[in-house]
């Protein structure tokens, strides 16, 4: 197929028990693209402000990432996020958010990318996700991310979005909030029934749950590691690994979805071993495949 | 080998979002014994008061459970626990505890059971666990359970116990509390280094983590189900399934430990589908094996 991602390119400042990094590269589309590019060519759509340092774009160099949809907008400022993680680092504490360019018109998908068949709509307002989706001419596999804010404040839009996409990824707290179901299996089932083919519930250190509209279920623990330095981008990297693998498959079925989620899991486990996208300076597809086999060993009985 | 369990036989009153049951059979040794008896003969050691209804003992009828170590003590009252579960039912809220007989001398292990090789010391004061252990003549595999109270209040005794046992089972909150490590892999590793061959960390709905003194790791999700009615006894039933299977193995190694934990997982998933031990009125070894295969399917990619 052909994989497109719409999302943010951000400047993050992050503090964890293992250090801190000021003004480093972040953003959902960034993490997603680099993760997915280990599997398949990626088309990135997003916008930054005129303050965005060009050297940050070096992360895309030498990777199969089409950045023609990356708009540098004059007069605008890049989205910035400042956060910290404590303890088990399962959830970030947001210290500051400067939405900046996110409050303006979303970027436009370039003509050359509108035929993308495989699409990841990273977290943003569901109405914007729908608007982006409508620019595509032949989407076949559309996965959207969302968050608590949209579940609470724009639920109607979100439910509309679910009629138009193949699948949703969200975390366990959000799945419970969305449905009012405390049991996660029940919650996942209820979300699928809103009009999806499948849902992927991310449980952080506890791994991932897949539920399909055939009531097929897959549960996978996270890759067991104590080498976590910075969980930022784990979810988008997970989605990148999953979608990157799926984009290369001729059929989306339970076995390919399972393997895609396993790839997403190990890709996420790599990126969180360092701040920002630094881990990708050395980690490559061989490291991903090696870790996939380790993960399989670790769960097999 | 030959499997012995020391623990409580209790009268529980439990309320969950799915109903409530007053004055029903509970207790760690009860849940453990019935679970383990699907795999191997079990010797039960515990004490109840003169108030304990004989009809509750029917749960042991027709099972390979030696109750000669079950003492009915005149003038004493049975241990009672009253609790409730809310939401995701991951943790119980204790409404009332009547320690009663637990404040008296612990039961004595009958002469005929002192040659037991495989031993589960269910949760109680570590000093009592040591005292019980000292009555055994030839223990080879000794697994102890513990809880936050002993970690906080009798840490020295607990550390002494760890020098005398093969393994510890505890939950994730307790593992973090015990070590001060927020990363669970790091916490498990640190606990093993206190003198154990392995540790099993129970994560409730998120499954189980095994860490061995060879730094071997096994992670297993819980059996995915939305049919949870009452989580009481899940941990002790898990231990019963695990130890029951291990008692039948000629060697304790990573493959047998993995399979034992998988059996513990499915046994626990069955017992929580009904209040008290009611699920065992119908569920049998066939159901356990069938679910083991389902669990394997659900995690395989």
Coordinates of C-alpha atoms in Angstrom, one line a residue:
Chain A
X1 CA 0.0 0.0 0.0
X2 CA 1.3 3.5 0.8
X3 CA 1.4 4.9 4.3
X4 CA 0.5 8.4 5.3
X5 CA 0.6 10.0 8.7
X6 CA -1.0 13.3 9.8
X7 CA 0.1 14.7 13.1
X8 CA 2.3 17.0 15.0
X9 CA 5.9 17.9 14.8
X10 CA 6.7 19.4 18.2
X11 CA 9.4 20.8 20.3
X12 CA 9.4 19.0 23.6
X13 CA 11.0 19.6 27.0
X14 CA 11.0 16.4 29.1
X15 CA 12.1 15.5 32.5
X16 CA 12.2 11.9 33.8
X17 CA 13.9 10.2 36.8
X18 CA 16.8 9.5 34.3
X19 CA 17.5 13.0 33.1
X20 CA 16.0 15.9 31.2
X21 CA 16.1 17.3 27.8
X22 CA 15.1 20.8 26.8
X23 CA 13.7 21.8 23.4
X24 CA 14.2 18.5 21.7
X25 CA 12.4 17.1 18.7
X26 CA 9.0 15.5 19.4
X27 CA 5.5 15.2 18.0
X28 CA 3.2 12.3 17.0
X29 CA 4.0 12.5 13.3
X30 CA 7.7 12.6 14.0
X31 CA 7.7 9.5 16.2
X32 CA 5.3 7.7 13.9
X33 CA 7.2 8.4 10.7
X34 CA 10.6 7.3 11.9
X35 CA 9.2 4.1 13.5
X36 CA 7.2 3.2 10.4
X37 CA 10.1 4.0 8.0
X38 CA 11.9 0.8 9.2
X39 CA 9.1 -1.1 7.5
X40 CA 7.8 0.9 4.5
X41 CA 8.0 4.3 2.8
X42 CA 6.1 7.0 4.8
X43 CA 4.4 10.2 3.8
X44 CA 4.5 12.8 6.6
X45 CA 1.9 15.6 6.8
X46 CA 2.2 18.2 9.5
X47 CA 3.1 21.8 10.1
X48 CA 5.7 23.7 12.1
X49 CA 6.3 27.4 12.7
X50 CA 9.0 29.6 11.4
X51 CA 10.9 29.1 14.7
X52 CA 11.4 25.4 13.9
X53 CA 15.2 24.6 13.7
X54 CA 16.0 23.1 10.3
X55 CA 18.6 20.8 11.9
X56 CA 15.8 18.9 13.7
X57 CA 14.8 17.6 10.2
X58 CA 18.0 15.7 10.0
X59 CA 16.2 12.9 11.8
X60 CA 14.4 12.1 8.5
X61 CA 17.6 12.1 6.5
X62 CA 18.5 8.7 5.0
X63 CA 15.0 7.3 5.8
X64 CA 12.3 6.6 3.3
X65 CA 10.1 9.5 4.6
X66 CA 8.5 11.9 2.1
X67 CA 8.4 15.3 3.8
X68 CA 6.7 17.2 1.0
X69 CA 3.7 17.4 3.3
X70 CA 5.7 19.1 6.1
X71 CA 4.7 22.7 5.9
X72 CA 6.9 25.4 7.5
X73 CA 4.5 28.2 8.0
X74 CA 5.7 31.8 8.1
X75 CA 4.4 33.9 11.0
X76 CA 3.5 30.8 13.0
X77 CA 5.1 29.1 16.0
X78 CA 5.7 25.4 16.5
X79 CA 3.7 23.4 18.9
X80 CA 5.5 23.0 22.2
X81 CA 5.0 20.6 25.1
X82 CA 6.7 20.4 28.4
X83 CA 6.2 17.4 30.7
X84 CA 7.6 15.2 33.3
X85 CA 7.4 11.5 34.3
X86 CA 7.6 10.1 37.8
X87 CA 7.7 6.7 39.4
X88 CA 6.7 4.0 37.1
X89 CA 6.5 6.6 34.3
X90 CA 3.1 5.3 33.1
X91 CA 1.7 8.8 32.7
X92 CA 3.1 12.1 31.8
X93 CA 2.5 15.2 33.9
X94 CA 2.0 18.1 31.5
X95 CA 3.8 21.2 32.8
X96 CA 3.1 23.5 29.8
X97 CA 1.5 23.3 26.5
X98 CA 1.8 26.0 23.8
X99 CA -0.6 24.9 21.1
X100 CA 0.6 27.7 18.7
X101 CA 0.2 26.4 15.1
X102 CA -2.3 23.7 16.3
X103 CA -4.9 26.5 16.8
X104 CA -4.6 27.5 13.1
X105 CA -5.8 25.7 10.0
X106 CA -4.5 22.2 9.7
X107 CA -1.9 21.4 7.0
X108 CA -3.2 20.4 3.6
X109 CA -2.4 16.9 2.3
X110 CA -0.3 17.4 -0.9
X111 CA -1.9 16.2 -4.2
X112 CA 0.9 13.6 -4.6
X113 CA -0.1 12.0 -1.3
X114 CA -3.9 11.9 -1.6
X115 CA -3.9 8.4 -3.1
X116 CA -2.4 6.9 0.2
X117 CA -4.2 3.7 1.1
X118 CA -2.9 3.2 4.6
X119 CA -3.4 6.2 6.9
X120 CA -2.7 7.1 10.5
X121 CA -4.6 10.0 11.9
X122 CA -2.5 10.9 15.0
X123 CA -4.3 12.5 17.9
X124 CA -6.0 15.8 17.3
X125 CA -9.6 17.1 17.3
X126 CA -11.8 14.4 15.6
X127 CA -13.3 17.1 13.4
X128 CA -9.8 17.9 12.0
X129 CA -9.2 14.1 11.6
X130 CA -12.4 13.9 9.5
X131 CA -11.3 16.9 7.5
X132 CA -7.9 15.4 6.7
X133 CA -9.5 12.1 5.9
X134 CA -11.8 13.7 3.4
X135 CA -8.8 14.8 1.3
X136 CA -7.9 11.2 0.6
X137 CA -9.1 9.5 -2.5
X138 CA -8.6 5.8 -1.8
X139 CA -8.0 5.0 1.9
X140 CA -8.3 1.4 2.7
X141 CA -6.9 1.1 6.2
X142 CA -7.5 4.1 8.4
X143 CA -6.4 4.1 12.0
X144 CA -7.0 7.0 14.3
X145 CA -5.6 7.9 17.7
X146 CA -7.5 9.9 20.2
X147 CA -7.3 11.1 23.9
X148 CA -9.3 11.9 27.0
X149 CA -9.9 15.5 26.0
X150 CA -11.8 14.6 22.8
X151 CA -13.7 11.8 24.5
X152 CA -14.9 14.3 27.1
X153 CA -15.4 17.4 25.0
X154 CA -16.1 16.4 21.4
X155 CA -17.7 13.0 21.8
X156 CA -20.2 13.5 19.0
X157 CA -17.4 14.3 16.5
X158 CA -15.4 11.3 17.8
X159 CA -18.3 9.0 17.2
X160 CA -18.7 10.4 13.7
X161 CA -15.0 9.7 13.1
X162 CA -15.4 6.1 14.2
X163 CA -17.9 5.6 11.3
X164 CA -15.2 6.6 8.9
X165 CA -12.2 4.8 10.1
X166 CA -11.1 1.1 10.3
X167 CA -9.7 1.2 13.8
X168 CA -8.9 3.3 16.8
X169 CA -5.9 3.2 19.1
X170 CA -6.3 4.6 22.6
X171 CA -5.0 3.9 26.1
X172 CA -6.7 1.9 28.8
X173 CA -7.8 4.9 30.9
X174 CA -9.4 6.4 27.8
X175 CA -11.1 3.2 26.8
X176 CA -12.6 3.0 30.3
X177 CA -13.6 6.6 30.2
X178 CA -15.1 6.3 26.7
X179 CA -17.4 3.4 27.6
X180 CA -17.9 3.6 31.3
X181 CA -16.8 -0.1 31.4
X182 CA -14.3 -0.9 34.1
X183 CA -13.5 -4.3 32.5
X184 CA -11.1 -3.6 29.7
X185 CA -12.3 -6.5 27.5
X186 CA -15.8 -5.2 27.8
X187 CA -14.7 -1.7 27.0
X188 CA -12.7 -2.7 23.9
X189 CA -15.7 -4.7 22.7
X190 CA -18.0 -1.8 23.1
X191 CA -15.7 0.6 21.2
X192 CA -15.4 -1.9 18.3
X193 CA -19.2 -2.0 18.2
X194 CA -19.3 1.8 17.6
X195 CA -18.4 0.9 14.0
X196 CA -14.8 -0.3 13.9
X197 CA -13.1 -3.3 12.5
X198 CA -10.7 -3.4 15.4
X199 CA -9.5 -1.4 18.4
X200 CA -6.0 -1.4 20.0
X201 CA -5.9 -0.5 23.7
X202 CA -2.4 0.5 24.9
X203 CA -1.7 -0.3 28.5
X204 CA 1.8 1.2 28.9
X205 CA 4.1 -1.1 30.9
X206 CA 1.4 -3.7 30.8
X207 CA 1.3 -4.1 27.0
X208 CA -1.5 -4.1 24.5
X209 CA -5.0 -5.5 23.9
X210 CA -6.5 -6.0 20.4
X211 CA -10.2 -6.6 19.9
X212 CA -11.7 -7.2 16.5
X213 CA -15.3 -7.0 15.2
X214 CA -15.2 -10.8 15.0
X215 CA -14.7 -10.8 18.8
X216 CA -11.1 -12.0 18.3
X217 CA -8.8 -11.0 21.0
X218 CA -5.0 -10.7 21.3
X219 CA -3.1 -9.7 24.4
X220 CA 0.5 -8.9 24.4
X221 CA 2.7 -7.8 27.3
X222 CA 5.2 -5.0 26.9
X223 CA 8.7 -6.0 26.1
X224 CA 10.1 -6.5 29.6
X225 CA 12.9 -3.9 30.3
X226 CA 14.3 -1.8 33.0
X227 CA 16.1 0.4 30.5
X228 CA 13.3 3.0 30.2
X229 CA 14.6 6.6 30.1
X230 CA 11.8 8.6 28.5
X231 CA 8.4 7.2 27.5
X232 CA 7.5 10.2 25.3
X233 CA 6.5 9.0 21.9
X234 CA 5.9 5.4 22.9
X235 CA 2.3 5.3 21.7
X236 CA 3.1 7.0 18.3
X237 CA 6.1 4.8 17.8
X238 CA 4.0 1.8 18.6
X239 CA 1.5 2.9 16.0
X240 CA 4.3 3.5 13.5
X241 CA 5.7 0.0 13.9
X242 CA 2.2 -1.5 13.7
X243 CA 1.1 0.5 10.6
X244 CA 4.5 0.2 8.9
X245 CA 4.3 -3.5 9.1
X246 CA 0.6 -3.6 8.0
X247 CA 1.3 -1.4 5.0
X248 CA 3.5 -4.2 3.7
X249 CA 0.9 -6.9 4.1
X250 CA -1.5 -8.0 1.3
X251 CA -4.2 -8.9 3.8
X252 CA -5.2 -7.4 7.2
X253 CA -6.3 -10.4 9.3
X254 CA -5.8 -11.7 12.8
X255 CA -2.3 -13.1 12.2
X256 CA -1.1 -10.0 10.4
X257 CA -2.6 -7.7 13.1
X258 CA -1.0 -9.8 15.9
X259 CA 2.4 -9.5 14.2
X260 CA 1.9 -5.8 13.6
X261 CA 1.1 -5.2 17.2
X262 CA 4.2 -7.2 18.2
X263 CA 6.3 -5.0 15.9
X264 CA 4.7 -1.9 17.4
X265 CA 5.5 -3.2 20.9
X266 CA 9.2 -3.7 20.2
X267 CA 9.6 -0.5 18.3
X268 CA 8.1 1.4 21.2
X269 CA 10.4 -0.5 23.6
X270 CA 13.4 0.7 21.7
X271 CA 12.4 4.4 21.4
X272 CA 11.8 4.8 25.2
X273 CA 15.4 3.7 25.9
X274 CA 16.6 7.2 25.2
X275 CA 15.2 10.8 25.1
X276 CA 13.5 12.2 22.0
X277 CA 14.3 10.0 18.9
X278 CA 17.9 9.6 19.9
X279 CA 17.6 5.8 20.1
X280 CA 17.1 5.7 16.3
X281 CA 20.6 7.1 15.8
X282 CA 21.8 3.5 16.2
X283 CA 18.8 1.1 16.4
X284 CA 17.8 -0.4 13.0
X285 CA 15.5 -3.0 11.6
X286 CA 17.9 -5.8 12.7
X287 CA 17.5 -4.6 16.3
X288 CA 13.7 -4.6 15.9
X289 CA 13.6 -8.1 14.5
X290 CA 16.0 -9.4 17.2
X291 CA 13.8 -7.9 19.9
X292 CA 10.7 -9.3 18.2
X293 CA 12.2 -12.8 18.6
X294 CA 13.1 -12.1 22.2
X295 CA 9.6 -10.9 23.0
X296 CA 8.2 -14.1 21.5
X297 CA 10.6 -16.2 23.6
X298 CA 9.7 -14.3 26.7
X299 CA 5.9 -15.0 26.4
X300 CA 6.0 -18.5 25.0
X301 CA 5.1 -21.4 27.4
Chain B
X1 CA 6.7 -34.8 45.1
X2 CA 4.0 -34.1 47.7
X3 CA 2.3 -30.7 48.1
X4 CA 1.5 -29.1 51.4
X5 CA -0.2 -25.7 52.0
X6 CA -0.4 -23.7 55.2
X7 CA -2.9 -20.9 55.3
X8 CA -6.3 -19.7 56.3
X9 CA -9.7 -21.2 56.1
X10 CA -12.0 -18.2 56.3
X11 CA -15.5 -17.0 56.3
X12 CA -15.8 -14.2 53.8
X13 CA -18.5 -11.6 53.1
X14 CA -17.9 -10.1 49.7
X15 CA -19.6 -7.4 47.6
X16 CA -18.7 -6.7 44.0
X17 CA -20.5 -4.8 41.1
X18 CA -22.0 -8.2 40.2
X19 CA -23.6 -9.2 43.5
X20 CA -22.8 -10.0 47.0
X21 CA -22.4 -13.1 49.2
X22 CA -22.5 -13.2 53.0
X23 CA -20.6 -15.7 55.1
X24 CA -19.2 -17.8 52.3
X25 CA -16.2 -20.0 52.3
X26 CA -12.9 -18.4 51.7
X27 CA -9.3 -18.4 52.9
X28 CA -5.9 -18.8 51.2
X29 CA -5.5 -22.5 52.0
X30 CA -9.0 -23.2 50.8
X31 CA -8.6 -21.5 47.4
X32 CA -5.1 -23.0 47.0
X33 CA -6.0 -26.5 47.9
X34 CA -9.0 -26.8 45.5
X35 CA -7.0 -25.2 42.7
X36 CA -4.0 -27.5 43.2
X37 CA -6.0 -30.6 43.6
X38 CA -6.8 -30.5 39.9
X39 CA -3.1 -31.4 39.4
X40 CA -1.8 -33.3 42.4
X41 CA -2.8 -34.6 45.9
X42 CA -2.7 -31.7 48.4
X43 CA -2.2 -31.7 52.2
X44 CA -4.0 -28.8 53.8
X45 CA -2.9 -27.3 57.1
X46 CA -5.0 -24.6 58.8
X47 CA -7.3 -24.0 61.7
X48 CA -10.9 -22.9 62.1
X49 CA -13.0 -22.1 65.2
X50 CA -15.8 -24.1 66.7
X51 CA -18.2 -21.7 64.8
X52 CA -17.1 -23.1 61.5
X53 CA -20.0 -24.8 59.7
X54 CA -19.1 -28.4 58.8
X55 CA -21.1 -28.2 55.5
X56 CA -18.4 -25.7 54.2
X57 CA -16.0 -28.7 54.2
X58 CA -18.0 -30.3 51.4
X59 CA -15.9 -28.3 49.0
X60 CA -13.1 -30.8 49.7
X61 CA -15.2 -33.9 49.1
X62 CA -14.2 -36.0 46.1
X63 CA -11.0 -34.1 45.7
X64 CA -7.5 -35.4 46.6
X65 CA -7.1 -33.1 49.6
X66 CA -5.8 -34.5 52.9
X67 CA -7.6 -32.5 55.6
X68 CA -5.9 -34.2 58.5
X69 CA -4.1 -31.0 59.1
X70 CA -7.3 -29.0 59.3
X71 CA -7.8 -28.3 63.0
X72 CA -11.2 -27.3 64.4
X73 CA -10.2 -25.6 67.6
X74 CA -12.7 -25.6 70.6
X75 CA -13.3 -22.2 72.1
X76 CA -11.9 -20.4 69.1
X77 CA -13.6 -18.4 66.4
X78 CA -12.9 -18.6 62.6
X79 CA -11.0 -15.8 60.8
X80 CA -13.5 -13.6 59.0
X81 CA -13.0 -11.0 56.3
X82 CA -15.5 -8.6 54.8
X83 CA -14.6 -6.7 51.7
X84 CA -15.8 -5.1 48.5
X85 CA -14.5 -4.5 45.0
X86 CA -15.3 -1.5 42.8
X87 CA -14.5 -0.5 39.2
X88 CA -11.8 -2.6 37.6
X89 CA -11.9 -4.8 40.7
X90 CA -8.1 -4.8 40.9
X91 CA -8.0 -4.3 44.6
X92 CA -10.3 -5.2 47.4
X93 CA -11.5 -2.6 50.0
X94 CA -11.4 -4.3 53.4
X95 CA -14.6 -3.4 55.3
X96 CA -13.9 -5.6 58.3
X97 CA -11.4 -8.1 59.5
X98 CA -11.9 -10.4 62.5
X99 CA -8.6 -12.1 63.0
X100 CA -9.9 -14.4 65.7
X101 CA -8.0 -17.7 65.5
X102 CA -5.2 -16.0 63.6
X103 CA -4.1 -14.3 66.8
X104 CA -3.6 -17.7 68.5
X105 CA -1.0 -20.3 68.0
X106 CA -0.7 -21.4 64.4
X107 CA -1.8 -25.0 63.6
X108 CA 0.8 -27.8 63.9
X109 CA 1.7 -29.7 60.8
X110 CA 0.7 -33.4 61.4
X111 CA 3.5 -35.9 61.6
X112 CA 2.2 -37.6 58.5
X113 CA 2.7 -34.5 56.4
X114 CA 6.1 -33.4 57.6
X115 CA 7.9 -35.1 54.8
X116 CA 6.2 -32.8 52.2
X117 CA 8.7 -31.7 49.5
X118 CA 6.6 -29.0 47.8
X119 CA 5.3 -26.3 50.2
X120 CA 3.2 -23.2 49.8
X121 CA 3.3 -20.9 52.8
X122 CA 0.3 -18.7 52.2
X123 CA 0.3 -15.1 53.4
X124 CA 0.8 -14.7 57.2
X125 CA 3.4 -13.2 59.5
X126 CA 6.9 -14.2 58.1
X127 CA 7.9 -15.4 61.6
X128 CA 4.9 -17.8 61.5
X129 CA 5.9 -18.9 58.0
X130 CA 9.4 -19.7 59.3
X131 CA 8.0 -21.6 62.3
X132 CA 5.8 -23.7 60.0
X133 CA 8.7 -24.4 57.7
X134 CA 10.9 -25.6 60.5
X135 CA 8.4 -28.4 61.1
X136 CA 9.2 -29.9 57.7
X137 CA 11.9 -32.6 57.3
X138 CA 12.6 -32.5 53.5
X139 CA 11.2 -29.5 51.7
X140 CA 12.6 -29.0 48.2
X141 CA 10.4 -26.3 46.7
X142 CA 9.2 -23.7 49.1
X143 CA 7.1 -20.8 47.9
X144 CA 5.9 -18.1 50.2
X145 CA 3.3 -15.4 49.7
X146 CA 3.4 -12.1 51.5
X147 CA 1.7 -8.7 51.7
X148 CA 2.2 -5.0 52.2
X149 CA 1.6 -5.3 56.0
X150 CA 4.6 -7.6 56.5
X151 CA 6.8 -5.6 54.2
X152 CA 6.1 -2.5 56.2
X153 CA 6.1 -3.9 59.7
X154 CA 8.2 -7.0 59.8
X155 CA 10.7 -6.5 57.1
X156 CA 13.5 -8.2 59.0
X157 CA 11.5 -11.3 59.5
X158 CA 10.6 -11.3 55.8
X159 CA 14.2 -11.0 54.8
X160 CA 15.0 -13.9 57.1
X161 CA 12.2 -15.9 55.4
X162 CA 13.6 -15.2 52.0
X163 CA 16.9 -17.0 53.0
X164 CA 14.9 -20.1 53.7
X165 CA 12.5 -20.4 50.7
X166 CA 12.8 -21.0 47.0
X167 CA 10.5 -18.3 45.8
X168 CA 8.2 -15.5 46.7
X169 CA 4.9 -14.5 45.1
X170 CA 3.6 -11.0 45.7
X171 CA 1.7 -8.4 43.8
X172 CA 3.1 -5.5 41.8
X173 CA 2.3 -2.8 44.4
X174 CA 4.1 -4.9 47.0
X175 CA 7.1 -5.6 44.8
X176 CA 7.5 -1.8 44.3
X177 CA 7.0 -1.1 48.0
X178 CA 9.5 -3.8 49.0
X179 CA 12.3 -2.5 46.8
X180 CA 11.5 1.2 46.2
X181 CA 11.9 0.4 42.5
X182 CA 9.2 1.8 40.3
X183 CA 10.2 -0.3 37.3
X184 CA 8.8 -3.7 37.9
X185 CA 11.5 -5.7 36.1
X186 CA 14.1 -3.9 38.3
X187 CA 12.0 -4.6 41.4
X188 CA 11.6 -8.3 40.6
X189 CA 15.4 -8.6 40.0
X190 CA 16.1 -7.0 43.3
X191 CA 13.8 -9.3 45.2
X192 CA 15.4 -12.4 43.6
X193 CA 18.8 -11.1 44.7
X194 CA 17.6 -11.2 48.3
X195 CA 18.2 -14.9 48.2
X196 CA 15.6 -16.5 46.0
X197 CA 15.6 -18.8 43.0
X198 CA 12.7 -17.0 41.5
X199 CA 9.9 -14.4 42.2
X200 CA 6.4 -14.3 40.7
X201 CA 4.9 -10.8 40.6
X202 CA 1.1 -10.9 40.2
X203 CA -0.3 -7.9 38.3
X204 CA -4.1 -8.7 38.6
X205 CA -5.8 -8.0 35.3
X206 CA -2.4 -7.3 33.7
X207 CA -1.1 -10.8 34.3
X208 CA 2.1 -12.1 35.8
X209 CA 5.9 -11.6 35.7
X210 CA 8.5 -14.2 36.5
X211 CA 12.1 -13.4 37.2
X212 CA 14.7 -16.1 38.0
X213 CA 18.1 -15.9 39.6
X214 CA 19.5 -16.6 36.2
X215 CA 17.9 -13.3 35.1
X216 CA 15.4 -15.2 33.0
X217 CA 12.2 -13.4 32.5
X218 CA 8.7 -14.6 31.6
X219 CA 5.7 -12.3 31.1
X220 CA 2.2 -13.6 30.7
X221 CA -1.0 -11.5 30.4
X222 CA -4.1 -12.5 32.3
X223 CA -6.6 -14.7 30.5
X224 CA -8.8 -12.0 28.7
X225 CA -12.3 -12.2 30.1
X226 CA -15.1 -9.9 31.0
X227 CA -16.8 -12.6 33.0
X228 CA -15.2 -11.6 36.3
X229 CA -17.7 -11.7 39.2
X230 CA -15.5 -11.9 42.3
X231 CA -11.7 -11.6 42.3
X232 CA -11.4 -13.0 45.9
X233 CA -9.0 -15.9 46.0
X234 CA -7.5 -15.2 42.5
X235 CA -3.9 -15.0 43.9
X236 CA -4.1 -18.2 46.0
X237 CA -5.8 -20.1 43.2
X238 CA -3.1 -18.9 40.9
X239 CA -0.5 -20.2 43.4
X240 CA -2.5 -23.5 43.6
X241 CA -2.5 -24.0 39.9
X242 CA 1.2 -23.2 39.7
X243 CA 2.3 -25.3 42.6
X244 CA 0.0 -28.2 41.7
X245 CA 1.6 -28.4 38.3
X246 CA 5.1 -28.0 39.6
X247 CA 4.6 -30.8 42.2
X248 CA 4.1 -33.2 39.2
X249 CA 7.3 -32.2 37.4
X250 CA 10.6 -34.0 37.9
X251 CA 12.6 -30.8 37.3
X252 CA 11.9 -27.1 38.1
X253 CA 13.4 -25.1 35.2
X254 CA 12.3 -22.2 33.0
X255 CA 10.0 -24.2 30.7
X256 CA 8.2 -25.9 33.7
X257 CA 8.0 -22.6 35.5
X258 CA 6.5 -20.9 32.5
X259 CA 3.9 -23.7 32.1
X260 CA 3.1 -23.7 35.8
X261 CA 2.5 -19.9 35.7
X262 CA 0.2 -20.4 32.7
X263 CA -1.7 -23.0 34.6
X264 CA -2.0 -20.7 37.6
X265 CA -3.2 -18.0 35.3
X266 CA -6.1 -20.0 33.8
X267 CA -7.0 -21.5 37.2
X268 CA -7.3 -18.0 38.6
X269 CA -9.4 -16.9 35.6
X270 CA -11.9 -19.7 36.3
X271 CA -12.3 -19.1 40.0
X272 CA -13.1 -15.4 39.6
X273 CA -16.0 -16.2 37.4
X274 CA -18.2 -16.8 40.4
X275 CA -18.3 -16.0 44.1
X276 CA -16.4 -18.0 46.7
X277 CA -15.3 -21.4 45.3
X278 CA -18.6 -21.9 43.4
X279 CA -17.0 -22.1 40.0
X280 CA -15.4 -25.4 41.0
X281 CA -18.8 -27.0 41.3
X282 CA -18.6 -27.5 37.5
X283 CA -15.1 -26.5 36.3
X284 CA -12.7 -29.4 36.0
X285 CA -9.2 -30.2 34.7
X286 CA -10.6 -30.4 31.1
X287 CA -11.8 -26.8 31.4
X288 CA -8.4 -25.8 32.7
X289 CA -6.6 -27.5 29.9
X290 CA -9.0 -26.0 27.3
X291 CA -8.4 -22.5 28.6
X292 CA -4.7 -23.0 28.7
X293 CA -4.8 -23.7 25.0
X294 CA -7.0 -20.6 24.5
X295 CA -4.6 -18.5 26.4
X296 CA -1.7 -19.7 24.3
X297 CA -3.7 -18.9 21.1
X298 CA -4.5 -15.5 22.4
X299 CA -0.9 -14.5 23.0
X300 CA 0.8 -16.2 20.1
X301 CA 1.9 -14.0 17.1

